[in-house]
Amino acid sequence: MTSALERLLRYVTIDTRADDASPTSPSTPGQLVLMELLALELRALGLDDVALDAHGYLMATLPASSSRTGVPVIGFIAHVDTSPEMSGAGVRPIVHRQYDGADLVLPDDPSAVLRAGDDPALAARVGDDIVTASGSTLLGADDKAGVAEIMAAVEYLVVHPGIPHGVVRIAFTPDEEIGRGADHFDVQRFGAMCAYTLDGGGRGELEYESFSADLFTVTFRGFNTHPGYAKGRMVNAIRAAADFVASLPRSEMTPETTAGHEGFVHPYGASGGVDQTTVKVLIRDFMTGELGTKRALLEHLAREAAAAHPGCHAETAVTEQYRNMREVLDRHPDVIERAREAMRRVGIEPVERPIRGGTDGSRLSFMGLPTPNLFAGEHNFHSRLEWVSAQDMDKAVEVIVELCRAWELTGDN
Ligand SMILES: [Zn+2]
């Protein structure tokens, strides 16, 4: 029996950092190295249809062990890439056995310290085996913890053929961290009625609600001329853009002032010059309808800012990014209910919180594959202080196994 921990320790040593400047899929060759290793391991476990496609998506089938008919095909999904924000090369994972609650000073950078006092999630896992990196890289538990848990669960089901389950589909995807994880996901080929991503935080996390998200872009067009001879002629687009940003809400409706179910508008990028300046604003809300209200506000403020600078014009555009997966999952309450059941059967009370972001599951849900997100034990994503508890990983493995059992019971005798 190979534990999720042993797998995690091997998988994190492969550099799978995503690169959003790369046009290919997967964006980096390291991701293929891990995919090929996983394909080999899935074949060795005896899975069917192990196939790595041209875009770097790996899928496989665990055949049914149940004699019931009508058991739905369910899927489990994790992403192999790691965040471009932090180095993922030369990761040296460290297992702090039976963590005693003392500060964890990471050896390659003594300023990288995990303190239970600053981190209630870590304090709650005293006694567990805590895995960290060595201080100069991320760990890559996001999402190699999820990959390792799915692999360990598959192995468990293979080794215990007496556990009844239907057909289980597995997918490992590239480039989630750069927002492309669903781009080439072939929902038809996957052929499951629902799936679960293993890409969440602490024990019990069950996520089926994400932001709805649009990107608002405004370009202020002015007129540039030599500043020495600009009197009465120059129209400075930078000033209009600055007025626009200054007019945005600040004591509310910002990332800095909102939490829970509150949405925001967030200027996150600006570029340009006197002739033209572009400002990019993220629009986020859990109610898709509210995106329109926020968009109308932004358009109004952009027009006002342009009007204050005669000769300046504002051109606005809105791009849809993703939608709250709850709109899909509300029509499939059993997908969430089975997850709650599975967690309770292994002694975990589900913690249901909205995701203040999007996941591949948000997009997959709208592509026809209802896909909530389950805890994988990941903490301090994209950071040198990333950590995961081996015991949380084992619990995630148990949840996967129980989910397979729970869905099997919905079949016909
Ligand atoms: Zn992730």
GROMACS .gro file of C-alpha atoms and ligand atoms in nm:
model
  414
    1MET     CA    1   0.000   0.000   0.000
    2THR     CA    2   0.139   0.339  -0.098
    3SER     CA    3   0.020   0.631   0.108
    4ALA     CA    4  -0.080   0.971  -0.023
    5LEU     CA    5   0.216   1.117   0.165
    6GLU     CA    6   0.473   0.900  -0.008
    7ARG     CA    7   0.325   0.999  -0.345
    8LEU     CA    8   0.319   1.370  -0.257
    9LEU     CA    9   0.687   1.363  -0.161
   10ARG     CA   10   0.775   1.221  -0.502
   11TYR     CA   11   0.543   1.437  -0.712
   12VAL     CA   12   0.655   1.769  -0.562
   13THR     CA   13   1.015   1.714  -0.674
   14ILE     CA   14   0.903   1.752  -1.037
   15ASP     CA   15   0.896   2.120  -1.138
   16THR     CA   16   0.551   2.180  -1.290
   17ARG     CA   17   0.534   2.558  -1.254
   18ALA     CA   18   0.289   2.699  -1.509
   19ASP     CA   19   0.388   2.982  -1.743
   20ASP     CA   20   0.119   3.217  -1.870
   21ALA     CA   21   0.354   3.358  -2.134
   22SER     CA   22   0.366   3.019  -2.303
   23PRO     CA   23   0.113   2.955  -2.579
   24THR     CA   24   0.134   2.575  -2.556
   25SER     CA   25  -0.078   2.329  -2.359
   26PRO     CA   26   0.057   2.230  -2.117
   27SER     CA   27   0.241   2.559  -2.077
   28THR     CA   28   0.560   2.393  -1.948
   29PRO     CA   29   0.731   2.059  -2.021
   30GLY     CA   30   0.763   1.968  -1.652
   31GLN     CA   31   0.388   1.914  -1.636
   32LEU     CA   32   0.418   1.646  -1.905
   33VAL     CA   33   0.694   1.474  -1.706
   34LEU     CA   34   0.457   1.437  -1.411
   35MET     CA   35   0.166   1.339  -1.638
   36GLU     CA   36   0.376   1.062  -1.793
   37LEU     CA   37   0.475   0.934  -1.450
   38LEU     CA   38   0.109   0.934  -1.341
   39ALA     CA   39   0.008   0.753  -1.661
   40LEU     CA   40   0.266   0.486  -1.586
   41GLU     CA   41   0.144   0.448  -1.229
   42LEU     CA   42  -0.223   0.431  -1.335
   43ARG     CA   43  -0.139   0.158  -1.588
   44ALA     CA   44   0.059  -0.031  -1.324
   45LEU     CA   45  -0.251  -0.016  -1.102
   46GLY     CA   46  -0.445  -0.180  -1.383
   47LEU     CA   47  -0.669   0.109  -1.481
   48ASP     CA   48  -0.834   0.112  -1.824
   49ASP     CA   49  -0.820   0.374  -2.100
   50VAL     CA   50  -0.516   0.552  -1.957
   51ALA     CA   51  -0.475   0.828  -2.213
   52LEU     CA   52  -0.263   1.143  -2.218
   53ASP     CA   53  -0.405   1.367  -2.491
   54ALA     CA   54  -0.233   1.618  -2.717
   55HIS     CA   55  -0.310   1.906  -2.478
   56GLY     CA   56  -0.158   1.729  -2.178
   57TYR     CA   57  -0.481   1.610  -2.010
   58LEU     CA   58  -0.453   1.265  -1.855
   59MET     CA   59  -0.768   1.055  -1.815
   60ALA     CA   60  -0.820   0.700  -1.691
   61THR     CA   61  -1.099   0.464  -1.587
   62LEU     CA   62  -1.134   0.254  -1.276
   63PRO     CA   63  -1.383  -0.015  -1.382
   64ALA     CA   64  -1.687  -0.083  -1.164
   65SER     CA   65  -1.663  -0.339  -0.887
   66SER     CA   66  -2.040  -0.329  -0.826
   67SER     CA   67  -2.293  -0.562  -0.984
   68ARG     CA   68  -2.566  -0.300  -0.964
   69THR     CA   69  -2.692  -0.136  -1.280
   70GLY     CA   70  -2.753   0.234  -1.316
   71VAL     CA   71  -2.470   0.345  -1.090
   72PRO     CA   72  -2.369   0.689  -1.219
   73VAL     CA   73  -2.017   0.740  -1.348
   74ILE     CA   74  -1.841   0.989  -1.122
   75GLY     CA   75  -1.505   1.158  -1.163
   76PHE     CA   76  -1.217   1.296  -0.957
   77ILE     CA   77  -0.996   1.576  -1.087
   78ALA     CA   78  -0.675   1.745  -0.972
   79HIS     CA   79  -0.430   1.978  -1.144
   80VAL     CA   80  -0.059   1.900  -1.180
   81ASP     CA   81   0.075   2.254  -1.236
   82THR     CA   82   0.192   2.490  -0.965
   83SER     CA   83   0.160   2.867  -0.935
   84PRO     CA   84   0.384   3.087  -1.155
   85GLU     CA   85   0.413   3.328  -0.859
   86MET     CA   86   0.679   3.125  -0.680
   87SER     CA   87   0.963   2.894  -0.778
   88GLY     CA   88   0.873   2.527  -0.798
   89ALA     CA   89   1.222   2.409  -0.901
   90GLY     CA   90   1.428   2.195  -0.668
   91VAL     CA   91   1.151   2.154  -0.411
   92ARG     CA   92   1.286   1.979  -0.098
   93PRO     CA   93   0.985   1.855   0.098
   94ILE     CA   94   1.030   1.815   0.473
   95VAL     CA   95   0.806   1.600   0.692
   96HIS     CA   96   0.780   1.737   1.045
   97ARG     CA   97   0.666   1.419   1.219
   98GLN     CA   98   0.416   1.456   1.503
   99TYR     CA   99   0.425   1.833   1.490
  100ASP     CA  100   0.463   1.963   1.846
  101GLY     CA  101   0.331   2.318   1.794
  102ALA     CA  102   0.673   2.488   1.804
  103ASP     CA  103   0.783   2.734   1.533
  104LEU     CA  104   0.884   2.560   1.212
  105VAL     CA  105   1.192   2.739   1.078
  106LEU     CA  106   1.253   2.636   0.719
  107PRO     CA  107   1.623   2.560   0.673
  108ASP     CA  108   1.696   2.726   0.338
  109ASP     CA  109   1.566   3.064   0.458
  110PRO     CA  110   1.554   3.128   0.833
  111SER     CA  111   1.308   3.416   0.772
  112ALA     CA  112   1.055   3.160   0.652
  113VAL     CA  113   0.887   3.054   0.975
  114LEU     CA  114   0.552   2.882   1.032
  115ARG     CA  115   0.402   2.979   1.367
  116ALA     CA  116   0.102   2.801   1.513
  117GLY     CA  117   0.021   3.127   1.693
  118ASP     CA  118  -0.029   3.307   1.359
  119ASP     CA  119  -0.202   3.018   1.187
  120PRO     CA  120  -0.508   2.865   1.360
  121ALA     CA  121  -0.529   2.596   1.091
  122LEU     CA  122  -0.176   2.484   1.179
  123ALA     CA  123  -0.247   2.502   1.553
  124ALA     CA  124  -0.541   2.267   1.493
  125ARG     CA  125  -0.308   2.005   1.343
  126VAL     CA  126  -0.063   1.966   1.632
  127GLY     CA  127   0.028   1.598   1.650
  128ASP     CA  128  -0.002   1.550   1.273
  129ASP     CA  129   0.283   1.496   1.030
  130ILE     CA  130   0.319   1.838   0.863
  131VAL     CA  131   0.484   1.866   0.523
  132THR     CA  132   0.653   2.191   0.418
  133ALA     CA  133   0.910   2.294   0.159
  134SER     CA  134   1.257   2.404   0.269
  135GLY     CA  135   1.206   2.782   0.258
  136SER     CA  136   1.309   2.890  -0.092
  137THR     CA  137   1.028   2.740  -0.300
  138LEU     CA  138   0.660   2.663  -0.275
  139LEU     CA  139   0.570   2.308  -0.174
  140GLY     CA  140   0.325   2.236  -0.454
  141ALA     CA  141   0.067   2.067  -0.231
  142ASP     CA  142  -0.160   2.287  -0.444
  143ASP     CA  143  -0.249   2.066  -0.612
  144LYS     CA  144  -0.015   1.767  -0.586
  145ALA     CA  145  -0.183   1.684  -0.256
  146GLY     CA  146  -0.503   1.639  -0.460
  147VAL     CA  147  -0.316   1.434  -0.722
  148ALA     CA  148  -0.161   1.212  -0.453
  149GLU     CA  149  -0.495   1.166  -0.274
  150ILE     CA  150  -0.674   1.058  -0.592
  151MET     CA  151  -0.389   0.818  -0.677
  152ALA     CA  152  -0.389   0.674  -0.325
  153ALA     CA  153  -0.769   0.632  -0.330
  154VAL     CA  154  -0.755   0.457  -0.668
  155GLU     CA  155  -0.487   0.226  -0.534
  156TYR     CA  156  -0.696   0.156  -0.225
  157LEU     CA  157  -0.998   0.064  -0.437
  158VAL     CA  158  -0.785  -0.157  -0.662
  159VAL     CA  159  -0.638  -0.338  -0.361
  160HIS     CA  160  -0.984  -0.375  -0.200
  161PRO     CA  161  -1.205  -0.506  -0.482
  162GLY     CA  162  -1.469  -0.597  -0.224
  163ILE     CA  163  -1.562  -0.228  -0.186
  164PRO     CA  164  -1.854  -0.175  -0.423
  165HIS     CA  165  -1.832   0.122  -0.658
  166GLY     CA  166  -1.942   0.218  -1.006
  167VAL     CA  167  -1.718   0.329  -1.291
  168VAL     CA  168  -1.482   0.599  -1.164
  169ARG     CA  169  -1.313   0.840  -1.403
  170ILE     CA  170  -0.989   1.018  -1.318
  171ALA     CA  171  -0.855   1.334  -1.482
  172PHE     CA  172  -0.532   1.520  -1.418
  173THR     CA  173  -0.528   1.861  -1.581
  174PRO     CA  174  -0.257   2.115  -1.668
  175ASP     CA  175  -0.240   2.493  -1.621
  176GLU     CA  176  -0.513   2.552  -1.364
  177GLU     CA  177  -0.303   2.825  -1.204
  178ILE     CA  178  -0.306   3.031  -1.522
  179GLY     CA  179  -0.678   2.983  -1.573
  180ARG     CA  180  -0.653   2.735  -1.859
  181GLY     CA  181  -0.729   2.411  -1.677
  182ALA     CA  182  -1.070   2.370  -1.836
  183ASP     CA  183  -0.974   2.504  -2.181
  184HIS     CA  184  -0.919   2.166  -2.344
  185PHE     CA  185  -1.110   1.948  -2.098
  186ASP     CA  186  -1.317   1.709  -2.309
  187VAL     CA  187  -1.631   1.669  -2.096
  188GLN     CA  188  -1.780   1.428  -2.352
  189ARG     CA  189  -1.476   1.201  -2.346
  190PHE     CA  190  -1.462   1.216  -1.966
  191GLY     CA  191  -1.817   1.082  -1.966
  192ALA     CA  192  -1.903   1.133  -1.597
  193MET     CA  193  -2.232   1.272  -1.464
  194CYS     CA  194  -2.047   1.474  -1.203
  195ALA     CA  195  -1.695   1.518  -1.070
  196TYR     CA  196  -1.511   1.646  -0.767
  197THR     CA  197  -1.192   1.850  -0.775
  198LEU     CA  198  -0.954   1.774  -0.487
  199ASP     CA  199  -0.803   2.119  -0.456
  200GLY     CA  200  -0.930   2.271  -0.134
  201GLY     CA  201  -0.794   2.373   0.204
  202GLY     CA  202  -0.843   2.229   0.549
  203ARG     CA  203  -1.025   1.917   0.658
  204GLY     CA  204  -1.397   1.931   0.579
  205GLU     CA  205  -1.393   2.205   0.317
  206LEU     CA  206  -1.673   2.159   0.064
  207GLU     CA  207  -1.704   2.433  -0.196
  208TYR     CA  208  -1.982   2.463  -0.452
  209GLU     CA  209  -2.021   2.837  -0.476
  210SER     CA  210  -1.774   3.060  -0.657
  211PHE     CA  211  -1.773   3.418  -0.773
  212SER     CA  212  -1.927   3.518  -1.100
  213ALA     CA  213  -1.658   3.715  -1.275
  214ASP     CA  214  -1.625   3.968  -1.554
  215LEU     CA  215  -1.330   4.175  -1.671
  216PHE     CA  216  -1.404   4.542  -1.736
  217THR     CA  217  -1.159   4.731  -1.956
  218VAL     CA  218  -1.171   5.104  -2.016
  219THR     CA  219  -0.942   5.287  -2.256
  220PHE     CA  220  -0.926   5.666  -2.228
  221ARG     CA  221  -0.824   5.824  -2.557
  222GLY     CA  222  -0.665   6.167  -2.533
  223PHE     CA  223  -0.435   6.363  -2.760
  224ASN     CA  224  -0.058   6.384  -2.727
  225THR     CA  225   0.159   6.665  -2.851
  226HIS     CA  226   0.493   6.822  -2.755
  227PRO     CA  227   0.443   6.942  -2.397
  228GLY     CA  228   0.618   7.270  -2.473
  229TYR     CA  229   0.353   7.359  -2.731
  230ALA     CA  230   0.054   7.182  -2.581
  231LYS     CA  231  -0.149   7.476  -2.459
  232GLY     CA  232  -0.512   7.429  -2.550
  233ARG     CA  233  -0.431   7.114  -2.748
  234MET     CA  234  -0.306   6.833  -2.529
  235VAL     CA  235  -0.566   6.597  -2.379
  236ASN     CA  236  -0.392   6.379  -2.121
  237ALA     CA  237  -0.550   6.033  -2.102
  238ILE     CA  238  -0.348   5.954  -1.786
  239ARG     CA  239  -0.536   6.227  -1.597
  240ALA     CA  240  -0.874   6.092  -1.703
  241ALA     CA  241  -0.768   5.740  -1.603
  242ALA     CA  242  -0.644   5.868  -1.267
  243ASP     CA  243  -0.976   6.049  -1.207
  244PHE     CA  244  -1.161   5.729  -1.293
  245VAL     CA  245  -0.958   5.521  -1.046
  246ALA     CA  246  -0.998   5.790  -0.779
  247SER     CA  247  -1.376   5.786  -0.827
  248LEU     CA  248  -1.410   5.410  -0.766
  249PRO     CA  249  -1.567   5.298  -0.437
  250ARG     CA  250  -1.308   5.268  -0.159
  251SER     CA  251  -1.479   5.222   0.175
  252GLU     CA  252  -1.689   4.936   0.035
  253MET     CA  253  -1.699   4.710  -0.272
  254THR     CA  254  -1.319   4.662  -0.272
  255PRO     CA  255  -1.115   4.345  -0.210
  256GLU     CA  256  -0.967   4.517   0.097
  257THR     CA  257  -1.308   4.582   0.258
  258THR     CA  258  -1.517   4.277   0.167
  259ALA     CA  259  -1.548   3.914   0.279
  260GLY     CA  260  -1.799   3.629   0.274
  261HIS     CA  261  -2.068   3.685   0.013
  262GLU     CA  262  -1.980   4.048  -0.069
  263GLY     CA  263  -1.864   4.133  -0.419
  264PHE     CA  264  -1.622   4.400  -0.535
  265VAL     CA  265  -1.474   4.600  -0.824
  266HIS     CA  266  -1.096   4.587  -0.831
  267PRO     CA  267  -0.867   4.795  -1.055
  268TYR     CA  268  -0.571   4.560  -1.094
  269GLY     CA  269  -0.383   4.687  -1.395
  270ALA     CA  270  -0.318   5.013  -1.578
  271SER     CA  271  -0.094   5.094  -1.870
  272GLY     CA  272  -0.054   5.366  -2.125
  273GLY     CA  273   0.048   5.724  -2.176
  274VAL     CA  274  -0.084   6.066  -2.265
  275ASP     CA  275  -0.240   5.951  -2.590
  276GLN     CA  276  -0.425   5.658  -2.442
  277THR     CA  277  -0.443   5.483  -2.107
  278THR     CA  278  -0.613   5.154  -2.030
  279VAL     CA  279  -0.739   5.048  -1.687
  280LYS     CA  280  -0.845   4.690  -1.617
  281VAL     CA  281  -1.100   4.625  -1.346
  282LEU     CA  282  -1.214   4.289  -1.209
  283ILE     CA  283  -1.587   4.267  -1.137
  284ARG     CA  284  -1.681   3.999  -0.883
  285ASP     CA  285  -2.010   3.900  -0.723
  286PHE     CA  286  -2.184   3.581  -0.614
  287MET     CA  287  -2.504   3.702  -0.783
  288THR     CA  288  -2.447   3.703  -1.158
  289GLY     CA  289  -2.717   3.970  -1.193
  290GLU     CA  290  -2.516   4.206  -0.973
  291LEU     CA  291  -2.230   4.204  -1.225
  292GLY     CA  292  -2.451   4.417  -1.451
  293THR     CA  293  -2.513   4.669  -1.171
  294LYS     CA  294  -2.141   4.700  -1.103
  295ARG     CA  295  -2.065   4.723  -1.473
  296ALA     CA  296  -2.318   5.009  -1.509
  297LEU     CA  297  -2.149   5.191  -1.221
  298LEU     CA  298  -1.804   5.151  -1.385
  299GLU     CA  299  -1.936   5.271  -1.720
  300HIS     CA  300  -2.095   5.575  -1.556
  301LEU     CA  301  -1.773   5.665  -1.368
  302ALA     CA  302  -1.565   5.617  -1.684
  303ARG     CA  303  -1.791   5.851  -1.882
  304GLU     CA  304  -1.779   6.110  -1.604
  305ALA     CA  305  -1.399   6.093  -1.587
  306ALA     CA  306  -1.371   6.136  -1.964
  307ALA     CA  307  -1.622   6.423  -1.965
  308ALA     CA  308  -1.409   6.615  -1.713
  309HIS     CA  309  -1.133   6.628  -1.980
  310PRO     CA  310  -1.282   6.783  -2.296
  311GLY     CA  311  -1.166   6.596  -2.603
  312CYS     CA  312  -1.113   6.274  -2.411
  313HIS     CA  313  -1.319   5.966  -2.489
  314ALA     CA  314  -1.369   5.649  -2.289
  315GLU     CA  315  -1.414   5.315  -2.465
  316THR     CA  316  -1.532   5.033  -2.243
  317ALA     CA  317  -1.553   4.658  -2.292
  318VAL     CA  318  -1.662   4.369  -2.072
  319THR     CA  319  -1.535   4.012  -2.105
  320GLU     CA  320  -1.709   3.725  -1.931
  321GLN     CA  321  -1.461   3.526  -1.720
  322TYR     CA  322  -1.656   3.262  -1.525
  323ARG     CA  323  -1.986   3.212  -1.345
  324ASN     CA  324  -2.092   3.098  -0.998
  325MET     CA  325  -2.104   2.719  -1.023
  326ARG     CA  326  -2.388   2.718  -0.770
  327GLU     CA  327  -2.621   2.811  -1.055
  328VAL     CA  328  -2.548   2.465  -1.199
  329LEU     CA  329  -2.507   2.273  -0.872
  330ASP     CA  330  -2.842   2.395  -0.737
  331ARG     CA  331  -2.993   2.177  -1.007
  332HIS     CA  332  -2.785   1.878  -0.887
  333PRO     CA  333  -2.829   1.884  -0.509
  334ASP     CA  334  -2.741   1.513  -0.485
  335VAL     CA  335  -2.383   1.590  -0.597
  336ILE     CA  336  -2.336   1.805  -0.285
  337GLU     CA  337  -2.541   1.576  -0.062
  338ARG     CA  338  -2.323   1.271  -0.145
  339ALA     CA  339  -2.014   1.474  -0.053
  340ARG     CA  340  -2.166   1.571   0.283
  341GLU     CA  341  -2.257   1.207   0.346
  342ALA     CA  342  -1.909   1.084   0.257
  343MET     CA  343  -1.743   1.333   0.492
  344ARG     CA  344  -1.977   1.249   0.780
  345ARG     CA  345  -1.908   0.879   0.730
  346VAL     CA  346  -1.539   0.941   0.798
  347GLY     CA  347  -1.617   1.161   1.098
  348ILE     CA  348  -1.583   1.503   0.938
  349GLU     CA  349  -1.843   1.779   0.959
  350PRO     CA  350  -1.846   1.958   0.621
  351VAL     CA  351  -1.735   2.321   0.622
  352GLU     CA  352  -1.925   2.496   0.345
  353ARG     CA  353  -1.791   2.833   0.242
  354PRO     CA  354  -1.812   3.036  -0.079
  355ILE     CA  355  -1.491   3.052  -0.286
  356ARG     CA  356  -1.391   3.414  -0.337
  357GLY     CA  357  -1.245   3.326  -0.673
  358GLY     CA  358  -1.304   3.068  -0.940
  359THR     CA  359  -1.195   2.710  -0.983
  360ASP     CA  360  -1.175   2.486  -1.284
  361GLY     CA  361  -1.492   2.339  -1.136
  362SER     CA  362  -1.676   2.667  -1.201
  363ARG     CA  363  -1.605   2.638  -1.569
  364LEU     CA  364  -1.648   2.260  -1.589
  365SER     CA  365  -1.989   2.292  -1.421
  366PHE     CA  366  -2.105   2.525  -1.699
  367MET     CA  367  -1.948   2.292  -1.959
  368GLY     CA  368  -2.191   2.020  -1.844
  369LEU     CA  369  -1.991   1.853  -1.567
  370PRO     CA  370  -2.117   1.959  -1.222
  371THR     CA  371  -1.793   1.983  -1.021
  372PRO     CA  372  -1.774   2.102  -0.659
  373ASN     CA  373  -1.439   2.124  -0.481
  374LEU     CA  374  -1.331   1.910  -0.185
  375PHE     CA  375  -1.059   1.969   0.073
  376ALA     CA  376  -0.714   1.837  -0.012
  377GLY     CA  377  -0.546   1.977   0.302
  378GLU     CA  378  -0.365   2.260   0.125
  379HIS     CA  379  -0.265   2.571   0.322
  380ASN     CA  380  -0.078   2.893   0.236
  381PHE     CA  381  -0.123   2.839  -0.136
  382HIS     CA  382   0.144   2.983  -0.369
  383SER     CA  383   0.376   3.061  -0.079
  384ARG     CA  384   0.710   2.951   0.065
  385LEU     CA  385   0.508   2.874   0.378
  386GLU     CA  386   0.280   2.627   0.200
  387TRP     CA  387   0.202   2.321   0.412
  388VAL     CA  388  -0.017   2.014   0.424
  389SER     CA  389  -0.095   1.760   0.696
  390ALA     CA  390  -0.043   1.394   0.604
  391GLN     CA  391  -0.341   1.303   0.821
  392ASP     CA  392  -0.564   1.550   0.633
  393MET     CA  393  -0.447   1.387   0.311
  394ASP     CA  394  -0.541   1.044   0.446
  395LYS     CA  395  -0.885   1.182   0.538
  396ALA     CA  396  -0.927   1.313   0.184
  397VAL     CA  397  -0.845   0.964   0.054
  398GLU     CA  398  -1.114   0.820   0.282
  399VAL     CA  399  -1.366   1.078   0.156
  400ILE     CA  400  -1.296   0.978  -0.206
  401VAL     CA  401  -1.347   0.610  -0.121
  402GLU     CA  402  -1.670   0.687   0.070
  403LEU     CA  403  -1.800   0.900  -0.217
  404CYS     CA  404  -1.754   0.603  -0.452
  405ARG     CA  405  -1.946   0.386  -0.205
  406ALA     CA  406  -2.222   0.644  -0.156
  407TRP     CA  407  -2.285   0.680  -0.528
  408GLU     CA  408  -2.287   0.302  -0.571
  409LEU     CA  409  -2.582   0.280  -0.333
  410THR     CA  410  -2.788   0.496  -0.572
  411GLY     CA  411  -2.777   0.219  -0.837
  412ASP     CA  412  -3.047  -0.045  -0.893
  413ASN     CA  413  -3.022  -0.394  -0.746
  414ZN      ZN  414  -0.504   2.455  -0.692
   0.00000   0.00000   0.00000
